[in-house]
Coordinates of C-alpha atoms in Angstrom, one line a residue:
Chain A
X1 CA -16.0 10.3 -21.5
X2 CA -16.1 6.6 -20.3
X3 CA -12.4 5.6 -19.0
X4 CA -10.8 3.2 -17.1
X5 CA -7.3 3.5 -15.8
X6 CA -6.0 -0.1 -14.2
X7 CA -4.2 0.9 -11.1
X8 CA -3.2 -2.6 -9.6
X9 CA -3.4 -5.7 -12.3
X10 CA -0.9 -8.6 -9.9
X11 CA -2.3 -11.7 -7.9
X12 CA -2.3 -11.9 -4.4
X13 CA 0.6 -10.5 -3.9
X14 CA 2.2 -7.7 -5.9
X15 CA 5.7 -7.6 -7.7
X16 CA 7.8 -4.5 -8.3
X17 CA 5.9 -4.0 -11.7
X18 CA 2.6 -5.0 -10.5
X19 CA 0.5 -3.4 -7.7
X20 CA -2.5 -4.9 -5.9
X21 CA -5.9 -5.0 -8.1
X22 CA -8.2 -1.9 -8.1
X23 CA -9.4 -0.1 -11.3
X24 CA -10.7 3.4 -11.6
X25 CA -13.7 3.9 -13.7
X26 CA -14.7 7.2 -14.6
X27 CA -17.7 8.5 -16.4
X28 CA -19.7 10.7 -14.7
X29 CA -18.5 9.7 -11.4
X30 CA -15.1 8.6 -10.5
X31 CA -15.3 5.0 -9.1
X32 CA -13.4 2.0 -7.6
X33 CA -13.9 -1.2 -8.5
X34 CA -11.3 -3.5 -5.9
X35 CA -9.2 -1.1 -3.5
X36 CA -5.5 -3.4 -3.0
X37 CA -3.2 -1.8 -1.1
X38 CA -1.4 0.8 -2.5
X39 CA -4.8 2.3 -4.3
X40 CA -4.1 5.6 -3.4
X41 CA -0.3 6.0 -4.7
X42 CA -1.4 4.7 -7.7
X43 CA -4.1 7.1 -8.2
X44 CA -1.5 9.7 -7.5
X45 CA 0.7 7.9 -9.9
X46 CA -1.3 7.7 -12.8
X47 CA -3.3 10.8 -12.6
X48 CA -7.0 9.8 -11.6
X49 CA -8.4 12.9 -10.1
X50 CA -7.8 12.0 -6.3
X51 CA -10.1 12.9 -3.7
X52 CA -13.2 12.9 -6.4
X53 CA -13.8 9.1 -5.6
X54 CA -17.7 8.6 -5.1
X55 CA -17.9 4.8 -4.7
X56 CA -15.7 2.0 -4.0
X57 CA -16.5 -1.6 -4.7
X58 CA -15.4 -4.4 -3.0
X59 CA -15.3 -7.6 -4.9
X60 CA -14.8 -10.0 -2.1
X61 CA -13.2 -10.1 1.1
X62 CA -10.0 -11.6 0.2
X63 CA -6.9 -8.6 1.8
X64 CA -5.5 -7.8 -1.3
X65 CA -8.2 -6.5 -2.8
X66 CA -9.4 -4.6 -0.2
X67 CA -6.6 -3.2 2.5
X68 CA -5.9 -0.1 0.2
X69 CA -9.6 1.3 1.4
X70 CA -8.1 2.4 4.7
X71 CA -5.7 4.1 3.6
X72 CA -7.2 5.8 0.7
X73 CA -10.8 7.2 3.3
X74 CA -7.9 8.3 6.2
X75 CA -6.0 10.1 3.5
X76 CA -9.7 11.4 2.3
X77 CA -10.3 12.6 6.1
X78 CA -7.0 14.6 6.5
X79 CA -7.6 16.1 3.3
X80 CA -11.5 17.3 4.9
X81 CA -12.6 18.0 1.7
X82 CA -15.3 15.4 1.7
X83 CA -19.0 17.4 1.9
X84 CA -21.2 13.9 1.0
X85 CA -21.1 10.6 2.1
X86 CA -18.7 8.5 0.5
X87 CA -20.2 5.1 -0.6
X88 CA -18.9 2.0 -0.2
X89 CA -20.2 -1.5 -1.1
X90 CA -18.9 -4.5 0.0
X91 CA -19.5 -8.1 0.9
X92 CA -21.3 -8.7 4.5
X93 CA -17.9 -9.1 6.4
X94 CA -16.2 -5.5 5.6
X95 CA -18.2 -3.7 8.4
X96 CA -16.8 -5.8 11.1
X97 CA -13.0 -4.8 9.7
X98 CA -13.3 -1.2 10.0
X99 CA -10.6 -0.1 11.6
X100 CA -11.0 3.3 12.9
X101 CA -14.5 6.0 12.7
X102 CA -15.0 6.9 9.1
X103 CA -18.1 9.3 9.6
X104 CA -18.5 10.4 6.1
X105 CA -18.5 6.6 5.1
X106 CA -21.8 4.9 3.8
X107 CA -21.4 0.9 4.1
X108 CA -23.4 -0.9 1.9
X109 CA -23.8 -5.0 1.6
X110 CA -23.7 -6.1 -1.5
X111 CA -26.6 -8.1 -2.9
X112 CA -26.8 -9.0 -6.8
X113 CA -28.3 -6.7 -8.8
X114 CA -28.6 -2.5 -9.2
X115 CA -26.2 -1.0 -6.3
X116 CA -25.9 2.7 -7.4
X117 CA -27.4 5.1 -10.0
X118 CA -26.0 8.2 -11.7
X119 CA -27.3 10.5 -14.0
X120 CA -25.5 8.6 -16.4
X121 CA -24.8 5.0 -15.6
X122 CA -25.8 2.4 -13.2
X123 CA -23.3 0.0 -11.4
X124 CA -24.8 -3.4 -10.4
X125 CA -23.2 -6.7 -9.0
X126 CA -23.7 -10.3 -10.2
X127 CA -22.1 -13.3 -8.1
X128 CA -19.6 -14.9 -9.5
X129 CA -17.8 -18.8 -8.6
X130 CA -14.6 -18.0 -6.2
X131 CA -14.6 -18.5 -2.5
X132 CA -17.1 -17.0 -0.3
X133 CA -19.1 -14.4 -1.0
X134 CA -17.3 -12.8 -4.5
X135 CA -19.2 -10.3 -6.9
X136 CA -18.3 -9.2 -10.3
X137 CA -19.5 -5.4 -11.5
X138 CA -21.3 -4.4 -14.6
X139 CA -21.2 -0.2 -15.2
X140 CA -23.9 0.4 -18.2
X141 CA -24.7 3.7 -19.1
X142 CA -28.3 4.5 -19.6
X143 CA -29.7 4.2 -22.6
X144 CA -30.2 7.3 -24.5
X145 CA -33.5 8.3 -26.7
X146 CA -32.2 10.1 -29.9
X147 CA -34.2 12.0 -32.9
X148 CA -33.4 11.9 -36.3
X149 CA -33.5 15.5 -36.5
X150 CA -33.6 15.4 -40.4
X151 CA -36.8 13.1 -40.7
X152 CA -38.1 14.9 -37.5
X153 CA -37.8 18.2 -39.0
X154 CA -39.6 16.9 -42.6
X155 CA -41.9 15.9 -40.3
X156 CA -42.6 19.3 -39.2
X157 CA -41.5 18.8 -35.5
X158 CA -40.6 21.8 -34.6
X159 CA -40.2 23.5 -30.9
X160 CA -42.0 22.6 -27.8
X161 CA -43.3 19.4 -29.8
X162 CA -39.7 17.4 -29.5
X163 CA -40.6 17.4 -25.2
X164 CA -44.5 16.7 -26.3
X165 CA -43.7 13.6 -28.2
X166 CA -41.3 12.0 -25.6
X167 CA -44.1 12.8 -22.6
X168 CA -47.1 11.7 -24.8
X169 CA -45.4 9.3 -27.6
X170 CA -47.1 11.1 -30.8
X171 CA -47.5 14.5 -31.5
X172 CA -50.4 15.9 -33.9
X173 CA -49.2 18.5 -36.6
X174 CA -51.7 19.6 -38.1
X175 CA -54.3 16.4 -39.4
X176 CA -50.5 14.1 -39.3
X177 CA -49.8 12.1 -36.4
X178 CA -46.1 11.6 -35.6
X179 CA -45.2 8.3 -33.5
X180 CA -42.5 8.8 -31.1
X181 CA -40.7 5.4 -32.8
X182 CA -41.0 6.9 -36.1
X183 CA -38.5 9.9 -35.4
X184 CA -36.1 8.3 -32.8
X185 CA -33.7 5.7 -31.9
X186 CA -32.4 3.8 -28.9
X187 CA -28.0 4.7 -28.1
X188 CA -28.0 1.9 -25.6
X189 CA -25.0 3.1 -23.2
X190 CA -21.6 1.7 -22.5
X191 CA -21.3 -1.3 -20.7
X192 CA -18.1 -2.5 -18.9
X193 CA -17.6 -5.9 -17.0
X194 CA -15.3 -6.8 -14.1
X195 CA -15.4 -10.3 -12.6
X196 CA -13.0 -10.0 -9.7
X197 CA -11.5 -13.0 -8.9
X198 CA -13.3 -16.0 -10.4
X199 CA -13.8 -19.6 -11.9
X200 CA -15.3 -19.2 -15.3
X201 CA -19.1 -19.4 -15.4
X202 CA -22.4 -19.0 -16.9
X203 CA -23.3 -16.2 -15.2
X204 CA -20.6 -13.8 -15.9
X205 CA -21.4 -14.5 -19.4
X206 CA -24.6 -13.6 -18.6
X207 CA -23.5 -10.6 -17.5
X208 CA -21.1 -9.7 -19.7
X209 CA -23.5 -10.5 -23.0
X210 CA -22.7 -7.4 -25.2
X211 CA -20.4 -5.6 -23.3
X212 CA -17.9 -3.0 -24.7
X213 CA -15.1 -4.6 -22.4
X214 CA -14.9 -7.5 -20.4
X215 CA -11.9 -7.0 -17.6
X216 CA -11.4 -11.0 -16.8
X217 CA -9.4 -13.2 -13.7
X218 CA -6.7 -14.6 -15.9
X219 CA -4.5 -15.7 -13.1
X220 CA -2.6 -18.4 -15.2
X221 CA -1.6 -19.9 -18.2
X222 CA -3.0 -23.1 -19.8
X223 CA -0.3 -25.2 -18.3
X224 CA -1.9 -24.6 -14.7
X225 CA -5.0 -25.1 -15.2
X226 CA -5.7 -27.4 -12.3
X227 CA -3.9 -25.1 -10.2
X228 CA -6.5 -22.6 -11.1
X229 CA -9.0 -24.8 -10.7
X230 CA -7.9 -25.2 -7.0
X231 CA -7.0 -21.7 -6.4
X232 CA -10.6 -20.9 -7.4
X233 CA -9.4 -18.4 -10.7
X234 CA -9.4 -18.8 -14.3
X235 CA -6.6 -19.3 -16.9
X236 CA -6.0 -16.5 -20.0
X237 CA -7.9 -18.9 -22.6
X238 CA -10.8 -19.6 -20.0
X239 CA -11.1 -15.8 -20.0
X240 CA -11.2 -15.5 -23.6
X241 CA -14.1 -18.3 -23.9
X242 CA -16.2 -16.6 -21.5
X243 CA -15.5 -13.8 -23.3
X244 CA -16.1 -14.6 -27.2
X245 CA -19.5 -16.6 -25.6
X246 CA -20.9 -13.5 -24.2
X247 CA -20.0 -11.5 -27.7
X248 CA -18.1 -8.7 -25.8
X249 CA -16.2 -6.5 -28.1
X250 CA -13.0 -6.4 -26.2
X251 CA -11.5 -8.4 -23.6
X252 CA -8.8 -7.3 -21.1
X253 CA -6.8 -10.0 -18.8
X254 CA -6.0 -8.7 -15.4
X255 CA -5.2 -10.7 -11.8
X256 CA -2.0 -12.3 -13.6
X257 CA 0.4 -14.0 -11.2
X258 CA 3.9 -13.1 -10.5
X259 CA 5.7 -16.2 -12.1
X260 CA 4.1 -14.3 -15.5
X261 CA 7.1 -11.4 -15.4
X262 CA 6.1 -11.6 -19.4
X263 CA 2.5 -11.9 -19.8
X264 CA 2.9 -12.6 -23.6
X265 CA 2.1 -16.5 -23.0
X266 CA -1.2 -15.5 -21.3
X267 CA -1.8 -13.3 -24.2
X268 CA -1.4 -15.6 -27.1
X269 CA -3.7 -18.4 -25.3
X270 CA -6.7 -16.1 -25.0
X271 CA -6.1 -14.2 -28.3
X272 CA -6.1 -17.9 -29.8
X273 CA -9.6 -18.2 -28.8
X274 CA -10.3 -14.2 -28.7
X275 CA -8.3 -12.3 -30.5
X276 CA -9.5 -8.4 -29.5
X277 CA -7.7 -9.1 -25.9
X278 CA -4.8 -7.1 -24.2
X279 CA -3.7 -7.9 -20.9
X280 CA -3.6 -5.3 -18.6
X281 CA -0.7 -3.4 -16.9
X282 CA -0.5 -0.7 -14.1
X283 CA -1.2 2.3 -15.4
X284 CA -2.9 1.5 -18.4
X285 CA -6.0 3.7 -19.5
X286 CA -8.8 2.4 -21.7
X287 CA -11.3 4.9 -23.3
X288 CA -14.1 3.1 -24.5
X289 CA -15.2 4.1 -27.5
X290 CA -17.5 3.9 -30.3
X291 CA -17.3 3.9 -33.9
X292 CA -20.8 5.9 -34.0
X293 CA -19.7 8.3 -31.0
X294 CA -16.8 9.5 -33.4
Chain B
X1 CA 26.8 -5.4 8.0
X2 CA 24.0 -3.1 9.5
X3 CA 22.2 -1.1 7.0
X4 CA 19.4 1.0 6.8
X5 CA 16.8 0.7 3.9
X6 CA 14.0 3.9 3.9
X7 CA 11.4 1.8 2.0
X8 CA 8.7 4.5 2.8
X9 CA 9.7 8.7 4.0
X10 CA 6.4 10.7 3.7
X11 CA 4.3 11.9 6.5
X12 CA 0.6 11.2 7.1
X13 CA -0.4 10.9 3.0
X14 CA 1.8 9.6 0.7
X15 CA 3.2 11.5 -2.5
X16 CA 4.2 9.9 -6.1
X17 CA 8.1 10.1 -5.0
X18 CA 7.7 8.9 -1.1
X19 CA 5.6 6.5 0.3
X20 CA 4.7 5.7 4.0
X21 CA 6.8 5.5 6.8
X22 CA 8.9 2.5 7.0
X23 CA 12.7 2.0 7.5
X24 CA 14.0 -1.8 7.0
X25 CA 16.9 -2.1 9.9
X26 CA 19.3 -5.4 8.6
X27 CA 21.9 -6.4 11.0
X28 CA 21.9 -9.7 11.8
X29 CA 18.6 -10.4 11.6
X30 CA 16.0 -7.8 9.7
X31 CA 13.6 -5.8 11.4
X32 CA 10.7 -3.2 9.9
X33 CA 10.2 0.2 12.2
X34 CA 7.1 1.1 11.3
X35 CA 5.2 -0.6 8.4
X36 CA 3.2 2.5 6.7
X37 CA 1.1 0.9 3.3
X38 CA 2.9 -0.5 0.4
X39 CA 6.0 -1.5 2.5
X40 CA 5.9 -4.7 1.0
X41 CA 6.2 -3.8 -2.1
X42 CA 8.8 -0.9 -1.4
X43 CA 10.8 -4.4 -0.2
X44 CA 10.5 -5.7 -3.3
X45 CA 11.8 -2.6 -5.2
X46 CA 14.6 -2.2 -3.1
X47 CA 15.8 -5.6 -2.6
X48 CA 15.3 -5.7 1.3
X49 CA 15.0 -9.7 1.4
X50 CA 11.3 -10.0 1.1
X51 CA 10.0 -12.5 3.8
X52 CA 13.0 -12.7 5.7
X53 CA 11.9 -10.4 8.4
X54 CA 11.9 -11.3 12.1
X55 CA 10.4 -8.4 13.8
X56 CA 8.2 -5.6 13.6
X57 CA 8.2 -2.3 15.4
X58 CA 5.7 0.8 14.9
X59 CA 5.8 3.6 17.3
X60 CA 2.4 4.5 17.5
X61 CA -1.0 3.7 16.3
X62 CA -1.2 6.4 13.5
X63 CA -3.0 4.7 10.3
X64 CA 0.5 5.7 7.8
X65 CA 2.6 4.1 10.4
X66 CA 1.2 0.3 10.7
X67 CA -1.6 -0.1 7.4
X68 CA 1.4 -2.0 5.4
X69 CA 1.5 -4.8 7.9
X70 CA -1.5 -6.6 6.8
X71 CA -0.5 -6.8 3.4
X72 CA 2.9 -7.6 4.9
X73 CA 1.8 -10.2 7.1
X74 CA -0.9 -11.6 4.2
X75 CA 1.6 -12.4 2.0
X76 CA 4.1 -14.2 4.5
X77 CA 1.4 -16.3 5.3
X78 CA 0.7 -16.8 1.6
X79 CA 4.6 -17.6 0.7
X80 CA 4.2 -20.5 3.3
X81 CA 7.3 -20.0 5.0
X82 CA 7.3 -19.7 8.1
X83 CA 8.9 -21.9 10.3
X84 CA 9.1 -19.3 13.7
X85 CA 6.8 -17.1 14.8
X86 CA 6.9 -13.3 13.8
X87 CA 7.6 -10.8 16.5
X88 CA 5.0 -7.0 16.4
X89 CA 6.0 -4.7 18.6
X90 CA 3.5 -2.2 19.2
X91 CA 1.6 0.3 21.2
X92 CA -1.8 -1.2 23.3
X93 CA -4.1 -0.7 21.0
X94 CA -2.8 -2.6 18.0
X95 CA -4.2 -6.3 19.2
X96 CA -7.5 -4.8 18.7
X97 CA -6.7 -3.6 15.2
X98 CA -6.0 -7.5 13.6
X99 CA -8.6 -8.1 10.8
X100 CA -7.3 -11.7 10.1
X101 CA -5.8 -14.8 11.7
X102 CA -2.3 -14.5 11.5
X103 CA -1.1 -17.4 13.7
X104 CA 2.3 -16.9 13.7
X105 CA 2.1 -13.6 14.7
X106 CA 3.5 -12.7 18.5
X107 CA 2.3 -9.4 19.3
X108 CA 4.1 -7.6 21.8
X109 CA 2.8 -4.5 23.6
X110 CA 5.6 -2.0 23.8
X111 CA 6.8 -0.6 26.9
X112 CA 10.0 1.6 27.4
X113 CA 12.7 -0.1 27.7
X114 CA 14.1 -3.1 26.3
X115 CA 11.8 -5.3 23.6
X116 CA 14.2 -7.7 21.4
X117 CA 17.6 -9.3 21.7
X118 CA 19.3 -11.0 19.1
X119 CA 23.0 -12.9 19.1
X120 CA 24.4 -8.9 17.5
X121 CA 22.5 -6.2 19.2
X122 CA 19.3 -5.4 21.3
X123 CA 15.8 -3.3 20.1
X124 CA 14.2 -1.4 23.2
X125 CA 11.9 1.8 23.2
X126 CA 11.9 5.2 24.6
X127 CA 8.6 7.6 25.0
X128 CA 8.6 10.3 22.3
X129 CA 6.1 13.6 22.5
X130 CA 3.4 12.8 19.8
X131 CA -0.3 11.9 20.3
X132 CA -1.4 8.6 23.0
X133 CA 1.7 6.3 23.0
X134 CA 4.5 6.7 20.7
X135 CA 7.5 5.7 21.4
X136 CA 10.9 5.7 19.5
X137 CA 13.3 2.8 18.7
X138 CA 17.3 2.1 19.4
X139 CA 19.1 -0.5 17.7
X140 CA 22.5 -1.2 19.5
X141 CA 24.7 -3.5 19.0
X142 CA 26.1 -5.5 22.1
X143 CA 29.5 -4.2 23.1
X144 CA 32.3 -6.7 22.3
X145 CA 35.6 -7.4 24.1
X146 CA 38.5 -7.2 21.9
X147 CA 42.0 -8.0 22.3
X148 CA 45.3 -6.6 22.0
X149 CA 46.3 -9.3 20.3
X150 CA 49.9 -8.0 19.5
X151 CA 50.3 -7.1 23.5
X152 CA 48.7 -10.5 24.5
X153 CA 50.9 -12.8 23.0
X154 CA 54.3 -10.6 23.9
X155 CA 53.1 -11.5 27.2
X156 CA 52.4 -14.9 26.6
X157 CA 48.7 -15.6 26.3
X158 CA 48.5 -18.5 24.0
X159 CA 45.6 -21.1 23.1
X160 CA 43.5 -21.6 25.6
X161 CA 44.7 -19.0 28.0
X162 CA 42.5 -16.6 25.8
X163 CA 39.2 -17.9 27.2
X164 CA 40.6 -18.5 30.8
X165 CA 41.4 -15.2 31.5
X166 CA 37.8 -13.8 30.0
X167 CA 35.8 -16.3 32.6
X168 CA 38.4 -15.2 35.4
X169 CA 39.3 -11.8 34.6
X170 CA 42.5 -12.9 35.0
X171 CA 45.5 -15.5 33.9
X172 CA 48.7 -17.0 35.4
X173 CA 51.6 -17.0 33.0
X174 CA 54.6 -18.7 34.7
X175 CA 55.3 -16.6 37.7
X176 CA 53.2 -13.7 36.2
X177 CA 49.8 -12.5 36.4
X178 CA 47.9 -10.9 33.9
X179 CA 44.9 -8.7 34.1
X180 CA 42.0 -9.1 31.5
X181 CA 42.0 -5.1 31.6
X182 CA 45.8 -4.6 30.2
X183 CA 45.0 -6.7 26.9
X184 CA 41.3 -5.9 26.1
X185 CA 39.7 -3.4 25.3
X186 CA 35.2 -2.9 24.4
X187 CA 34.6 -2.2 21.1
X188 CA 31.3 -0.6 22.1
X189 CA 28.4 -1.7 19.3
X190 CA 27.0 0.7 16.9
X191 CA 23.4 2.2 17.6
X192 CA 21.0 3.6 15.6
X193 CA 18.0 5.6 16.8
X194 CA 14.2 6.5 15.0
X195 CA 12.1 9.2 16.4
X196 CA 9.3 7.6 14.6
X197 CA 6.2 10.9 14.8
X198 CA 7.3 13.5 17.6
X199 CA 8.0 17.0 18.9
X200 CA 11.6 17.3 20.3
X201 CA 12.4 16.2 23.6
X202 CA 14.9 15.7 26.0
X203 CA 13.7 11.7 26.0
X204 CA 15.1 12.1 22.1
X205 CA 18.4 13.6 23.2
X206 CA 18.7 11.2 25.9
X207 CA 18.3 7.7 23.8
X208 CA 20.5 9.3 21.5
X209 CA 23.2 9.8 23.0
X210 CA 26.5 9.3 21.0
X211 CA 24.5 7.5 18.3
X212 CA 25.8 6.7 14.5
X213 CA 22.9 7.9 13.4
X214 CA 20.1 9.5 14.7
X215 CA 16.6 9.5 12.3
X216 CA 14.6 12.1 13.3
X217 CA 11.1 13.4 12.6
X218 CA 11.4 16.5 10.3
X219 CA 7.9 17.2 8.9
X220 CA 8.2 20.9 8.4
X221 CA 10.5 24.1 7.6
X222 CA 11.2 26.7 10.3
X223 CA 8.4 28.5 9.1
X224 CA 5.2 26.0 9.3
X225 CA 6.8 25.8 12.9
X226 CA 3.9 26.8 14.5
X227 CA 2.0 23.9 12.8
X228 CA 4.5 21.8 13.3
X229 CA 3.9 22.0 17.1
X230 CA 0.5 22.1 16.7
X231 CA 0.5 18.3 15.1
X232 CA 3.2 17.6 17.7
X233 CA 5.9 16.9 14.9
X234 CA 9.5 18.5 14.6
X235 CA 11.1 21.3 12.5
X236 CA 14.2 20.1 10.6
X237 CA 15.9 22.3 12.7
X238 CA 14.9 21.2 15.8
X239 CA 15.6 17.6 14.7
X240 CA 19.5 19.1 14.6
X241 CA 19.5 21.1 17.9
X242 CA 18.2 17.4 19.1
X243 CA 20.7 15.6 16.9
X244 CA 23.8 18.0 18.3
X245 CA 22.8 17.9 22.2
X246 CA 22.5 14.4 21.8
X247 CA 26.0 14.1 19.9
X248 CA 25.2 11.8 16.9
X249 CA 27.3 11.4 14.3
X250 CA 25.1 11.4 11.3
X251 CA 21.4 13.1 11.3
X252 CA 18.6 11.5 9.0
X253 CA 15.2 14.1 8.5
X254 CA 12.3 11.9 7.8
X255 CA 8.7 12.6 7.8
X256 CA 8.8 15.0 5.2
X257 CA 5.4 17.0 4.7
X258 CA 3.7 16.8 1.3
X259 CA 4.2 20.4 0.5
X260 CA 8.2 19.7 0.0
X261 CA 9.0 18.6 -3.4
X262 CA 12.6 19.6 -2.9
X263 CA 13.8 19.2 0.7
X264 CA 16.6 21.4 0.1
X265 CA 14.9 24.0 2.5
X266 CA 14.8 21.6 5.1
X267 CA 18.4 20.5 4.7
X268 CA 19.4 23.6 4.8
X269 CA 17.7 24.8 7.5
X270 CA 19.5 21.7 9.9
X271 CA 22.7 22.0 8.2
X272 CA 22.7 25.4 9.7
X273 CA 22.6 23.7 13.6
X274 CA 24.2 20.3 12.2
X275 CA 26.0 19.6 9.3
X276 CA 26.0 16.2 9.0
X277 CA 22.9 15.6 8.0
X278 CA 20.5 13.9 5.2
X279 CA 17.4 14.3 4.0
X280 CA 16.1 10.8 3.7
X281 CA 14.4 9.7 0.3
X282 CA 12.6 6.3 -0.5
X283 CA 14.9 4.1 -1.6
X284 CA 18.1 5.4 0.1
X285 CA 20.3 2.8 1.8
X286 CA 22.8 3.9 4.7
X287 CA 25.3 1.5 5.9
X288 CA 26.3 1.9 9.3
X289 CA 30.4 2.1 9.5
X290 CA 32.9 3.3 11.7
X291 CA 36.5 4.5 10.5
X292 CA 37.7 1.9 13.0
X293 CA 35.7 -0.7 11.1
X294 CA 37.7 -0.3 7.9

């Protein structure tokens, strides 16, 4: 299972429908990506398996998407279930706003490129345009080697041969020799995007280049575009361009200001350009799926 | 008006229907005690005039009990607004604890005694029995000298008179003298009094004394009471033996543990040593009246 559950989607400063930005990611691992206060109700709220949280990921220092962390690790520490390190990356700055001992914390600076590995994905961090230090996150699964058991059994693979031909690349059956390329195929894994706050820009469609979802800054509407410009974010259709340049398959809006009680302006501007985009709300859960996983 | 808002009612972790503690006091001006995460956004959802807040009291530097200022704080600065400067009450420690620039901030360090006076009623502190420093709050409105005003004027007092005989105690009428005492009487303020985290004491049942309403730590049932002590909070039932040696009129439990999904046990077990009472629930909104009021 890949699935996300959006647990804050506002801007700056939440509404009664909107809480602070964080989104849960779970695959393997349950992670964090953004921690705005209020994280933890809302993982009560919505289900996401509280307490299992291996990593949190800090976009960039701005408060509200970041002040949830302290509440969510001293909640963690009553509960003194935690038996491994909890990790937590985060631009330079967040180890000098630490607030009380957090022993079982593990504070890592964020630097572009691979932060953390698990046996089944790989979170890494690109930079992104907003104020200061800001970082977007890519999950990808790792890509899979798969047989095509039918030709690989015509073949005559058979056994112990299907761990040969992986550790050697051919296997000999009889005077036949089987390449490893003849009998497999690459699944290359899931791949999720989250910018954080941003400007639109090259690299995050560097990033994003293929990706199953794209989660975007869409703080406006076309009409505010300078003020987005200013404020450092993006509008819905700057999103969307980013987006259908990068070839992602789906696109979901997220960061949307409070004067957007309706989102469905936001909505039709980026569809316009993108048209597989949603905009997120609190609560929502994406599974991302594949046709060929079904 | 003076009405209570419970924007947050939970102890320590928060739970899907309670958040962390925070009661919005709204008299003439309006002031937080305690700020536990989310406040902010409980002020939104119950229409406790977001950004019109003048002060800021928490009882003691417990992370649920203060974590929902920065965001608080964040987004005042954000909105712009602020043309005076924002009073924090607060234990020692808390000065230490900033992780922003907030200039408008005035942080107070609380001692027992008195801390705020406004043109309606006075804030001061009392030591409660919890971990370091905690203290407790009293709201009480200033006393007020009312008139008889049917007796006055049979004896005469007219016009001016009225504010002669409150500078001099008394007035002159012809060849008669009246005596500020024979037409006035006090209308003594109303008062309101938050335990914030704490065992029972006789510091409670002293700053309590005669109170409307008297909010009271209530973490536990009668039968966790060894734990209760342990983690220096109160039984609901020892929040009414406090609540009835103090002779309040109307009992509040707050603070309520996790464990309870229905409080009924804990009403019940007060309602045994002190009817009045109420179990308080996010949300709830208690105006402060008196029969003589109506």
């Amino acid at each position: 299972m890949l699935k996300l559950t959006f647990l804050g989607t506002s801007a700056s400063v939440p509404s009664v429908e909107r809480s602070m930005p964080s989104i849960a990611v779970r695959g393997k691992e349950l992670y964090l990506w953004d921690c705005g206060e209020g994280a933890q109700r809302q993982m009560m709220k919505y289900k996401v398996g509280f307490g299992s949280v291996r990593g949190i990921f800090i976009t960039h220092m701005h408060l509200d998407h970041f002040l949830g962390i302290y509440g969510l690790i001293e909640t963690l520490r009553l509960s003194n279930t935690f038996s491994q390190k909890l990790a937590v990356f985060a631009p330079r700055k967040f180890g000098d706003l630490l607030i009380s001992r957090w022993d079982f914390l593990e504070i890592n600076e964020i630097r572009q490129g691979l932060l953390l590995k698990d046996s089944e994905a790989a979170i890494s961090a690109f930079k992104v345009r907003h104020s200061g230090e800001s970082f977007g996150f890519v999950y990808k699964e790792h890509d899979k080697l798969k047989f095509y058991e039918e030709k690989a059994h015509r073949l005559g693979l058979a056994g112990p041969m299907f761990r040969e031909i992986q550790e050697n690349g051919f296997v000999k059956i009889g005077r036949k020799r089987v390449e490893l390329e003849d009998v497999t195929w690459t699944k290359t894994g899931r791949k999720i995007v989250y910018t954080g706050d941003c400007l639109p820009s090259r690299s995050t469609v560097e990033a994003a280049k293929g990706a199953d979802l794209l989660i975007h800054d869409a703080t406006f509407a076309n009409e505010f575009q300078k003020e987005a410009e200013e404020r450092n974010h993006s509008t819905a259709e700057q999103a969307a361009e980013v987006a259908k340049e990068a070839g992602v398959k789906q696109l979901a809006l997220t960061h949307i200001s409070g004067r957007y009680r309706d989102a469905a302006e936001l909505l039709k501007e980026a569809r316009a350009v993108f048209p597989n985009t949603i905009v997120a709300e609190d609560g929502l859960g994406l599974e991302i799926t594949r046709k060929e996983d079904e």
